[in-house]
Amino acid sequence: MSVPLARLLITCPDAPGIVAAVSGFLRNHGANITALDQHSTDPEGGRFFLRAEFTTPHLDLGAGALEAAFARVVAEPFEMEWRILYASRRQRLALMVSKVDHALLEILWLWRRGELDAEIPLVVSNHDALREEVERFGVAFHHIPVTRETKPEAEAQTLALYEDAGIDLVVLARYMQILSPAFVGRYPQRILNIHHSFLPAFIGADPYRQAFERGVKVIGATAHYVTDDLDEGPILEQGVARVTHRQSVADLKRLGQTLERDVLARALRWHLEGRVLVHGNKTVVFA
Amino acid sequence: MSVPLARLLITCPDAPGIVAAVSGFLRNHGANITALDQHSTDPEGGRFFLRAEFTTPHLDLGAGALEAAFARVVAEPFEMEWRILYASRRQRLALMVSKVDHALLEILWLWRRGELDAEIPLVVSNHDALREEVERFGVAFHHIPVTRETKPEAEAQTLALYEDAGIDLVVLARYMQILSPAFVGRYPQRILNIHHSFLPAFIGADPYRQAFERGVKVIGATAHYVTDDLDEGPILEQGVARVTHRQSVADLKRLGQTLERDVLARALRWHLEGRVLVHGNKTVVFA
Amino acid sequence: MSVPLARLLITCPDAPGIVAAVSGFLRNHGANITALDQHSTDPEGGRFFLRAEFTTPHLDLGAGALEAAFARVVAEPFEMEWRILYASRRQRLALMVSKVDHALLEILWLWRRGELDAEIPLVVSNHDALREEVERFGVAFHHIPVTRETKPEAEAQTLALYEDAGIDLVVLARYMQILSPAFVGRYPQRILNIHHSFLPAFIGADPYRQAFERGVKVIGATAHYVTDDLDEGPILEQGVARVTHRQSVADLKRLGQTLERDVLARALRWHLEGRVLVHGNKTVVFA
Amino acid sequence: MSVPLARLLITCPDAPGIVAAVSGFLRNHGANITALDQHSTDPEGGRFFLRAEFTTPHLDLGAGALEAAFARVVAEPFEMEWRILYASRRQRLALMVSKVDHALLEILWLWRRGELDAEIPLVVSNHDALREEVERFGVAFHHIPVTRETKPEAEAQTLALYEDAGIDLVVLARYMQILSPAFVGRYPQRILNIHHSFLPAFIGADPYRQAFERGVKVIGATAHYVTDDLDEGPILEQGVARVTHRQSVADLKRLGQTLERDVLARALRWHLEGRVLVHGNKTVVFA
């Protein structure tokens, strides 16, 4: 990973010649493609997705000029939506949490080990319970209580913090408040949630109890982008674990913690590496 | 497995002394317990479940006398629901299928290899498509078409066949008709269905298409007992497989076949070995 | 899948510009790339692997001329090893089996359903036990016994059959004889074996007994290409299942059957779709 | 879990009447059995294993008298090896670690959340690197360096610490030193190790590199009791994860961390709850 990298992400109508155009462009400007994935929803007339990872040291243009050239020469003819993520520009995360700490701690712990390529300037919580844990990692902790009355104000305060901190991605690490459409609209496809069930099963509150009462033999956890519809956004990743009649609701919660931690960490890593493209209410994950 | 075996299945209110009473009774009558499982939904005042597997060659009483004694000495004081399954009395299965053959063939194939301890006297289908396949296994094939108008008659005809054949368990190996409450009521907890999704997700028709459209990253299959509520009966077993954005609906169907075959075979084996006890809308599986 | 397809498989030293050269070439000759995967063992000076799936209806050249042009324009400058598989030219399989039938039947059954894109002209066995099963599928069955003395002759007879039948791939579906180096050398990376353990654990005979005696909590199955070193060839796929102290050796064999069937079927499908490239003693699988 | 519990663990030659004798004894002395598992290696003449969990508030005897009576009335006639673990007497753990922190932190973190029913008075390490981490949990950290020359002395020092602290179980949470037979002999079946491979594959050093070089498609982790033979002791639990050609050795290490944490935590919990009985070089796990 010593060579500086960038990732080019593209979505466009499928058409002949896209790979040739993109790879030719990168080649001509001195980039070496180190990974390339593509997906077409339908070889005849579907939607096309591409992710290319390339080295940047020998580029013949600066980022601005390269992007301008790409827009003109490649992106416009193919009607691409696209962006380039430069690994040198680390994404900035805000974590949101209520009282349950396992998902939050997993992320902070991976981050401190250098296993998440991101900055984490701050944590926001509607409770003060995890302040000490968070500050121990050298991360600012903001306690912003939320009640029905104060919610608009609390969200405004939170968004102001994010604005100041230049937040790229919001991670709901078991944050038990529903965000308003206005809030969600500020971070489209950039709010990542971990839901403690195998969606679409057990939407809503207390999914482990729902799973217990239905008597399922497998439980799960789901990482998804937040949209205005609760628990209905595009799914990035899911994990499952077997259970039996012997497990109580408390056992399911305990077993589910491991799932939630793994699934959220995996999805977050994919997002940070630019491996996730959204297609309607679904994702293309070039893992 | 050369020693003749029987399985005693018990459900009753939890109370002190049940295991001592049951194991003492069996001991006193010459049975050797080769396996014993128990489960209590709540150590203080819950429901109690027990399965004991025991050898029968040295019993001091015949089956009738033994059961009468058990009823009087053990079952009545503890208010037990109970039954004894004798391995020497193989259960008799009816398989029901429509056109898709993988679940049916899996069962017939395991059965021919001697891996299912049961008799399979007949298969009933609302189509004639699989006659040749079924008859190749030496099993009678009955084509009983079902339309809205003929359904009551078709069910009556089917039940008459089952009555004649002494059927113990009905297995719906991808049978695409909904059975009437009257039919279901004749085989309570003795109609086993394989549903091609991870219930309670994707209840109803075409679950692989539903899964594709929701964009899940894991698909599943569920074996459950049929009740009057479609896809809502007690779950015996579930299996899952990972999928990605690359899989089409047809791919999910193909991948799901393997799940359906495995999950149904496992659940059926458990049922035949007397490992499944029903508790409300849930199961206790002593696997 | 209605559009005729071909797959281009490439291995070469890593170098800048490969993707641009390959995709540009295909573009210029009227091919539309419908899937493209690449892998580099090391972005700086490693080995490069590429698989491109492309449509053939609008090619401006016939297969021979296209391949000649590709060799000259692209393959030689980059020192590529390469081949093109045309989906219209179905690969021809020979299956080899001893007495245990589950792996063989799985393949024949998938094949009859149209789920394996291949021809299966013949089965060779060192026992006559499965003749009826095989012939039922309309496949020729050749009983070629093998003893220490007759082995060279038996292999010669087998190879002659394969020569006549134009065999592309040999699948050992639980064939319990070791093939000679001479035999293996005739089908390099084209003999696929299913080994009934999680290699490299439990190499050699009776792996389920070995697993039982070691007391492992997970068993497995491995599909690999056969080389001169027993059970040491490149691994295509592995599958696993949990076990407990309750399972006997016979139980492990039974559970393992499902694994063996799944793993072999998956690996075979990948091979047939040109998804497997060999790198030393390892595989790159573009699944 | 509010009712005080004890667990009775038994190993003996199989014989008729064991369950009746044990459950009758407990019943007669006022214990209510809340869980009972048994296993027989062979119904005719094998080895028998039993675990009974029972409530203690209504016992008619104190622990000493109860155990004396049990020994005389039940254990001696059946030639049992047995012990009773009282939940009120929490087991005391020593953790040993070198530099890699994930397995250690997982245990400390679960412990602080109250999810491990044990005391952890101390951590011993041959490096000083993790002192701050450990002390943050309020656990004593002892840095005891080990060289070839100082090993006997270091082990003696360690054993003295354990003696003083009344250690019941030693957990090697990625401790990279081999313990001497003398050390191991002091804690038979009471030293728990996490090995970072799917044993018996990849015994010894750097198993992730071994796995990478062999090209396996599944990696694993194994929790086992330490014996004099390196990585050959009785296995309690194993876990696995799929990998592809894309993963580097560093990726395998990272993915393996999650496995190691899960597998070790699960095995440790089972040990603490008295769910693990050793049978030769294998385990019976009443999970």
PDB file of C-alpha atoms in Angstrom, chain B residues 54-227:
ATOM      1  CA  PHE B  54     -33.914 -46.247  25.135  1.00  0.00           C
ATOM      2  CA  THR B  55     -33.260 -49.875  24.237  1.00  0.00           C
ATOM      3  CA  THR B  56     -36.209 -52.234  24.238  1.00  0.00           C
ATOM      4  CA  PRO B  57     -34.853 -55.834  24.229  1.00  0.00           C
ATOM      5  CA  HIS B  58     -34.852 -56.254  27.998  1.00  0.00           C
ATOM      6  CA  LEU B  59     -38.175 -54.581  28.791  1.00  0.00           C
ATOM      7  CA  ASP B  60     -40.147 -56.526  31.361  1.00  0.00           C
ATOM      8  CA  LEU B  61     -43.483 -55.545  29.794  1.00  0.00           C
ATOM      9  CA  GLY B  62     -44.978 -55.447  26.318  1.00  0.00           C
ATOM     10  CA  ALA B  63     -45.569 -52.081  24.691  1.00  0.00           C
ATOM     11  CA  GLY B  64     -49.204 -51.860  25.775  1.00  0.00           C
ATOM     12  CA  ALA B  65     -48.572 -52.720  29.407  1.00  0.00           C
ATOM     13  CA  LEU B  66     -45.498 -50.526  29.566  1.00  0.00           C
ATOM     14  CA  GLU B  67     -47.419 -47.540  28.230  1.00  0.00           C
ATOM     15  CA  ALA B  68     -50.314 -48.156  30.622  1.00  0.00           C
ATOM     16  CA  ALA B  69     -47.915 -48.289  33.543  1.00  0.00           C
ATOM     17  CA  PHE B  70     -46.108 -45.165  32.406  1.00  0.00           C
ATOM     18  CA  ALA B  71     -49.387 -43.283  32.066  1.00  0.00           C
ATOM     19  CA  ARG B  72     -50.446 -44.193  35.570  1.00  0.00           C
ATOM     20  CA  VAL B  73     -47.153 -43.921  37.434  1.00  0.00           C
ATOM     21  CA  VAL B  74     -45.414 -41.030  35.702  1.00  0.00           C
ATOM     22  CA  ALA B  75     -47.468 -39.203  33.109  1.00  0.00           C
ATOM     23  CA  GLU B  76     -50.581 -38.472  35.112  1.00  0.00           C
ATOM     24  CA  PRO B  77     -48.909 -37.070  38.235  1.00  0.00           C
ATOM     25  CA  PHE B  78     -46.869 -34.673  36.111  1.00  0.00           C
ATOM     26  CA  GLU B  79     -49.726 -33.857  33.675  1.00  0.00           C
ATOM     27  CA  MET B  80     -47.641 -34.988  30.714  1.00  0.00           C
ATOM     28  CA  GLU B  81     -48.485 -35.022  27.055  1.00  0.00           C
ATOM     29  CA  TRP B  82     -46.386 -37.882  25.789  1.00  0.00           C
ATOM     30  CA  ARG B  83     -45.880 -40.547  23.186  1.00  0.00           C
ATOM     31  CA  ILE B  84     -43.491 -43.390  22.458  1.00  0.00           C
ATOM     32  CA  LEU B  85     -42.145 -43.974  18.944  1.00  0.00           C
ATOM     33  CA  TYR B  86     -40.832 -47.472  18.321  1.00  0.00           C
ATOM     34  CA  ALA B  87     -38.076 -47.585  15.721  1.00  0.00           C
ATOM     35  CA  SER B  88     -39.418 -50.974  14.647  1.00  0.00           C
ATOM     36  CA  ARG B  89     -42.585 -49.233  13.467  1.00  0.00           C
ATOM     37  CA  ARG B  90     -41.345 -47.117  10.556  1.00  0.00           C
ATOM     38  CA  GLN B  91     -43.308 -43.962   9.859  1.00  0.00           C
ATOM     39  CA  ARG B  92     -45.159 -43.722   6.555  1.00  0.00           C
ATOM     40  CA  LEU B  93     -44.680 -40.620   4.395  1.00  0.00           C
ATOM     41  CA  ALA B  94     -46.722 -39.079   1.638  1.00  0.00           C
ATOM     42  CA  LEU B  95     -44.846 -36.625  -0.550  1.00  0.00           C
ATOM     43  CA  MET B  96     -46.668 -33.825  -2.350  1.00  0.00           C
ATOM     44  CA  VAL B  97     -45.071 -31.945  -5.238  1.00  0.00           C
ATOM     45  CA  SER B  98     -46.004 -29.724  -8.156  1.00  0.00           C
ATOM     46  CA  LYS B  99     -43.508 -29.443 -11.040  1.00  0.00           C
ATOM     47  CA  VAL B 100     -40.177 -28.499  -9.500  1.00  0.00           C
ATOM     48  CA  ASP B 101     -38.358 -31.721  -8.699  1.00  0.00           C
ATOM     49  CA  HIS B 102     -35.235 -31.004  -6.632  1.00  0.00           C
ATOM     50  CA  ALA B 103     -36.732 -31.299  -3.142  1.00  0.00           C
ATOM     51  CA  LEU B 104     -38.696 -34.406  -4.077  1.00  0.00           C
ATOM     52  CA  LEU B 105     -35.728 -36.116  -5.699  1.00  0.00           C
ATOM     53  CA  GLU B 106     -33.493 -35.371  -2.722  1.00  0.00           C
ATOM     54  CA  ILE B 107     -35.872 -37.170  -0.408  1.00  0.00           C
ATOM     55  CA  LEU B 108     -36.417 -40.119  -2.719  1.00  0.00           C
ATOM     56  CA  TRP B 109     -32.711 -40.432  -3.303  1.00  0.00           C
ATOM     57  CA  LEU B 110     -31.833 -40.346   0.411  1.00  0.00           C
ATOM     58  CA  TRP B 111     -34.623 -42.813   1.052  1.00  0.00           C
ATOM     59  CA  ARG B 112     -33.368 -45.289  -1.543  1.00  0.00           C
ATOM     60  CA  ARG B 113     -29.894 -45.129   0.005  1.00  0.00           C
ATOM     61  CA  GLY B 114     -31.423 -46.117   3.340  1.00  0.00           C
ATOM     62  CA  GLU B 115     -30.725 -42.743   4.926  1.00  0.00           C
ATOM     63  CA  LEU B 116     -34.337 -42.023   5.861  1.00  0.00           C
ATOM     64  CA  ASP B 117     -35.888 -44.446   8.290  1.00  0.00           C
ATOM     65  CA  ALA B 118     -39.401 -44.410   6.792  1.00  0.00           C
ATOM     66  CA  GLU B 119     -41.765 -45.942   4.282  1.00  0.00           C
ATOM     67  CA  ILE B 120     -42.773 -43.864   1.251  1.00  0.00           C
ATOM     68  CA  PRO B 121     -45.830 -45.536  -0.225  1.00  0.00           C
ATOM     69  CA  LEU B 122     -46.939 -42.707  -2.488  1.00  0.00           C
ATOM     70  CA  VAL B 123     -46.462 -39.315  -4.081  1.00  0.00           C
ATOM     71  CA  VAL B 124     -49.342 -36.961  -4.887  1.00  0.00           C
ATOM     72  CA  SER B 125     -48.966 -34.196  -7.449  1.00  0.00           C
ATOM     73  CA  ASN B 126     -51.269 -31.657  -9.042  1.00  0.00           C
ATOM     74  CA  HIS B 127     -49.302 -32.192 -12.253  1.00  0.00           C
ATOM     75  CA  ASP B 128     -48.341 -35.338 -14.121  1.00  0.00           C
ATOM     76  CA  ALA B 129     -44.840 -34.118 -14.942  1.00  0.00           C
ATOM     77  CA  LEU B 130     -42.839 -36.130 -12.428  1.00  0.00           C
ATOM     78  CA  ARG B 131     -44.590 -39.493 -12.804  1.00  0.00           C
ATOM     79  CA  GLU B 132     -41.721 -41.232 -14.522  1.00  0.00           C
ATOM     80  CA  GLU B 133     -39.147 -39.955 -12.026  1.00  0.00           C
ATOM     81  CA  VAL B 134     -41.201 -41.107  -9.088  1.00  0.00           C
ATOM     82  CA  GLU B 135     -42.169 -44.506 -10.432  1.00  0.00           C
ATOM     83  CA  ARG B 136     -38.495 -45.195 -11.135  1.00  0.00           C
ATOM     84  CA  PHE B 137     -38.065 -45.337  -7.341  1.00  0.00           C
ATOM     85  CA  GLY B 138     -40.855 -47.920  -7.050  1.00  0.00           C
ATOM     86  CA  VAL B 139     -43.197 -45.397  -5.460  1.00  0.00           C
ATOM     87  CA  ALA B 140     -46.831 -44.986  -6.527  1.00  0.00           C
ATOM     88  CA  PHE B 141     -47.579 -41.676  -8.250  1.00  0.00           C
ATOM     89  CA  HIS B 142     -51.029 -40.140  -8.043  1.00  0.00           C
ATOM     90  CA  HIS B 143     -51.885 -37.238 -10.308  1.00  0.00           C
ATOM     91  CA  ILE B 144     -54.652 -35.255  -8.617  1.00  0.00           C
ATOM     92  CA  PRO B 145     -55.220 -31.954 -10.446  1.00  0.00           C
ATOM     93  CA  VAL B 146     -56.461 -29.026  -8.407  1.00  0.00           C
ATOM     94  CA  THR B 147     -58.563 -26.117  -9.621  1.00  0.00           C
ATOM     95  CA  ARG B 148     -60.534 -23.668  -7.581  1.00  0.00           C
ATOM     96  CA  GLU B 149     -63.663 -25.698  -8.245  1.00  0.00           C
ATOM     97  CA  THR B 150     -62.234 -29.164  -7.740  1.00  0.00           C
ATOM     98  CA  LYS B 151     -60.134 -28.392  -4.687  1.00  0.00           C
ATOM     99  CA  PRO B 152     -62.467 -29.833  -2.034  1.00  0.00           C
ATOM    100  CA  GLU B 153     -62.882 -32.982  -4.100  1.00  0.00           C
ATOM    101  CA  ALA B 154     -59.151 -33.209  -4.798  1.00  0.00           C
ATOM    102  CA  GLU B 155     -58.374 -32.879  -1.108  1.00  0.00           C
ATOM    103  CA  ALA B 156     -60.954 -35.499  -0.219  1.00  0.00           C
ATOM    104  CA  GLN B 157     -59.426 -37.857  -2.767  1.00  0.00           C
ATOM    105  CA  THR B 158     -55.975 -37.182  -1.365  1.00  0.00           C
ATOM    106  CA  LEU B 159     -57.064 -37.729   2.225  1.00  0.00           C
ATOM    107  CA  ALA B 160     -58.707 -41.000   1.238  1.00  0.00           C
ATOM    108  CA  LEU B 161     -55.424 -42.161  -0.281  1.00  0.00           C
ATOM    109  CA  TYR B 162     -53.576 -41.190   2.885  1.00  0.00           C
ATOM    110  CA  GLU B 163     -56.119 -42.944   5.047  1.00  0.00           C
ATOM    111  CA  ASP B 164     -55.745 -46.148   3.044  1.00  0.00           C
ATOM    112  CA  ALA B 165     -51.978 -45.926   3.089  1.00  0.00           C
ATOM    113  CA  GLY B 166     -51.785 -45.230   6.815  1.00  0.00           C
ATOM    114  CA  ILE B 167     -49.818 -42.012   6.317  1.00  0.00           C
ATOM    115  CA  ASP B 168     -48.102 -40.553   9.405  1.00  0.00           C
ATOM    116  CA  LEU B 169     -46.464 -37.515   7.859  1.00  0.00           C
ATOM    117  CA  VAL B 170     -47.133 -35.402   4.780  1.00  0.00           C
ATOM    118  CA  VAL B 171     -44.110 -33.697   3.219  1.00  0.00           C
ATOM    119  CA  LEU B 172     -44.704 -30.766   0.889  1.00  0.00           C
ATOM    120  CA  ALA B 173     -41.660 -30.960  -1.353  1.00  0.00           C
ATOM    121  CA  ARG B 174     -42.449 -27.747  -3.248  1.00  0.00           C
ATOM    122  CA  TYR B 175     -46.204 -28.307  -3.537  1.00  0.00           C
ATOM    123  CA  MET B 176     -47.585 -25.021  -4.797  1.00  0.00           C
ATOM    124  CA  GLN B 177     -51.176 -25.365  -3.588  1.00  0.00           C
ATOM    125  CA  ILE B 178     -52.477 -24.041  -0.299  1.00  0.00           C
ATOM    126  CA  LEU B 179     -54.105 -26.741   1.763  1.00  0.00           C
ATOM    127  CA  SER B 180     -57.471 -26.045   3.367  1.00  0.00           C
ATOM    128  CA  PRO B 181     -57.797 -25.742   7.155  1.00  0.00           C
ATOM    129  CA  ALA B 182     -59.809 -28.952   7.090  1.00  0.00           C
ATOM    130  CA  PHE B 183     -56.923 -30.806   5.431  1.00  0.00           C
ATOM    131  CA  VAL B 184     -54.351 -29.267   7.751  1.00  0.00           C
ATOM    132  CA  GLY B 185     -56.502 -30.161  10.730  1.00  0.00           C
ATOM    133  CA  ARG B 186     -56.248 -33.826   9.855  1.00  0.00           C
ATOM    134  CA  TYR B 187     -52.460 -33.824  10.235  1.00  0.00           C
ATOM    135  CA  PRO B 188     -51.639 -31.400  13.024  1.00  0.00           C
ATOM    136  CA  GLN B 189     -47.863 -30.898  13.291  1.00  0.00           C
ATOM    137  CA  ARG B 190     -47.553 -33.635  10.746  1.00  0.00           C
ATOM    138  CA  ILE B 191     -47.397 -31.647   7.523  1.00  0.00           C
ATOM    139  CA  LEU B 192     -43.837 -30.520   6.825  1.00  0.00           C
ATOM    140  CA  ASN B 193     -43.234 -27.778   4.255  1.00  0.00           C
ATOM    141  CA  ILE B 194     -40.111 -26.303   2.712  1.00  0.00           C
ATOM    142  CA  HIS B 195     -40.454 -22.594   2.036  1.00  0.00           C
ATOM    143  CA  HIS B 196     -37.888 -21.043  -0.269  1.00  0.00           C
ATOM    144  CA  SER B 197     -37.006 -18.055   1.863  1.00  0.00           C
ATOM    145  CA  PHE B 198     -35.634 -17.151   5.230  1.00  0.00           C
ATOM    146  CA  LEU B 199     -38.935 -16.786   7.066  1.00  0.00           C
ATOM    147  CA  PRO B 200     -40.422 -14.477   8.232  1.00  0.00           C
ATOM    148  CA  ALA B 201     -38.800 -12.587   5.353  1.00  0.00           C
ATOM    149  CA  PHE B 202     -40.465 -13.002   1.974  1.00  0.00           C
ATOM    150  CA  ILE B 203     -43.653 -14.781   2.899  1.00  0.00           C
ATOM    151  CA  GLY B 204     -45.830 -15.805  -0.024  1.00  0.00           C
ATOM    152  CA  ALA B 205     -45.183 -16.101  -3.740  1.00  0.00           C
ATOM    153  CA  ASP B 206     -41.892 -15.936  -5.607  1.00  0.00           C
ATOM    154  CA  PRO B 207     -39.617 -15.300  -2.628  1.00  0.00           C
ATOM    155  CA  TYR B 208     -36.423 -15.397  -4.717  1.00  0.00           C
ATOM    156  CA  ARG B 209     -37.714 -12.505  -6.791  1.00  0.00           C
ATOM    157  CA  GLN B 210     -38.656 -10.670  -3.599  1.00  0.00           C
ATOM    158  CA  ALA B 211     -35.147 -11.280  -2.252  1.00  0.00           C
ATOM    159  CA  PHE B 212     -33.581 -10.072  -5.501  1.00  0.00           C
ATOM    160  CA  GLU B 213     -35.639  -6.919  -5.476  1.00  0.00           C
ATOM    161  CA  ARG B 214     -34.862  -6.121  -1.845  1.00  0.00           C
ATOM    162  CA  GLY B 215     -31.175  -6.624  -2.561  1.00  0.00           C
ATOM    163  CA  VAL B 216     -30.420  -8.913   0.368  1.00  0.00           C
ATOM    164  CA  LYS B 217     -26.928 -10.334   0.731  1.00  0.00           C
ATOM    165  CA  VAL B 218     -28.043 -13.665   2.203  1.00  0.00           C
ATOM    166  CA  ILE B 219     -30.852 -15.927   1.010  1.00  0.00           C
ATOM    167  CA  GLY B 220     -32.442 -18.778   2.912  1.00  0.00           C
ATOM    168  CA  ALA B 221     -34.837 -21.683   3.117  1.00  0.00           C
ATOM    169  CA  THR B 222     -37.123 -22.699   5.961  1.00  0.00           C
ATOM    170  CA  ALA B 223     -38.678 -26.022   6.941  1.00  0.00           C
ATOM    171  CA  HIS B 224     -41.821 -25.608   9.038  1.00  0.00           C
ATOM    172  CA  TYR B 225     -44.965 -27.402  10.065  1.00  0.00           C
ATOM    173  CA  VAL B 226     -48.016 -26.224   8.169  1.00  0.00           C
ATOM    174  CA  THR B 227     -50.753 -24.448  10.087  1.00  0.00           C
TER     175      THR B 227
END
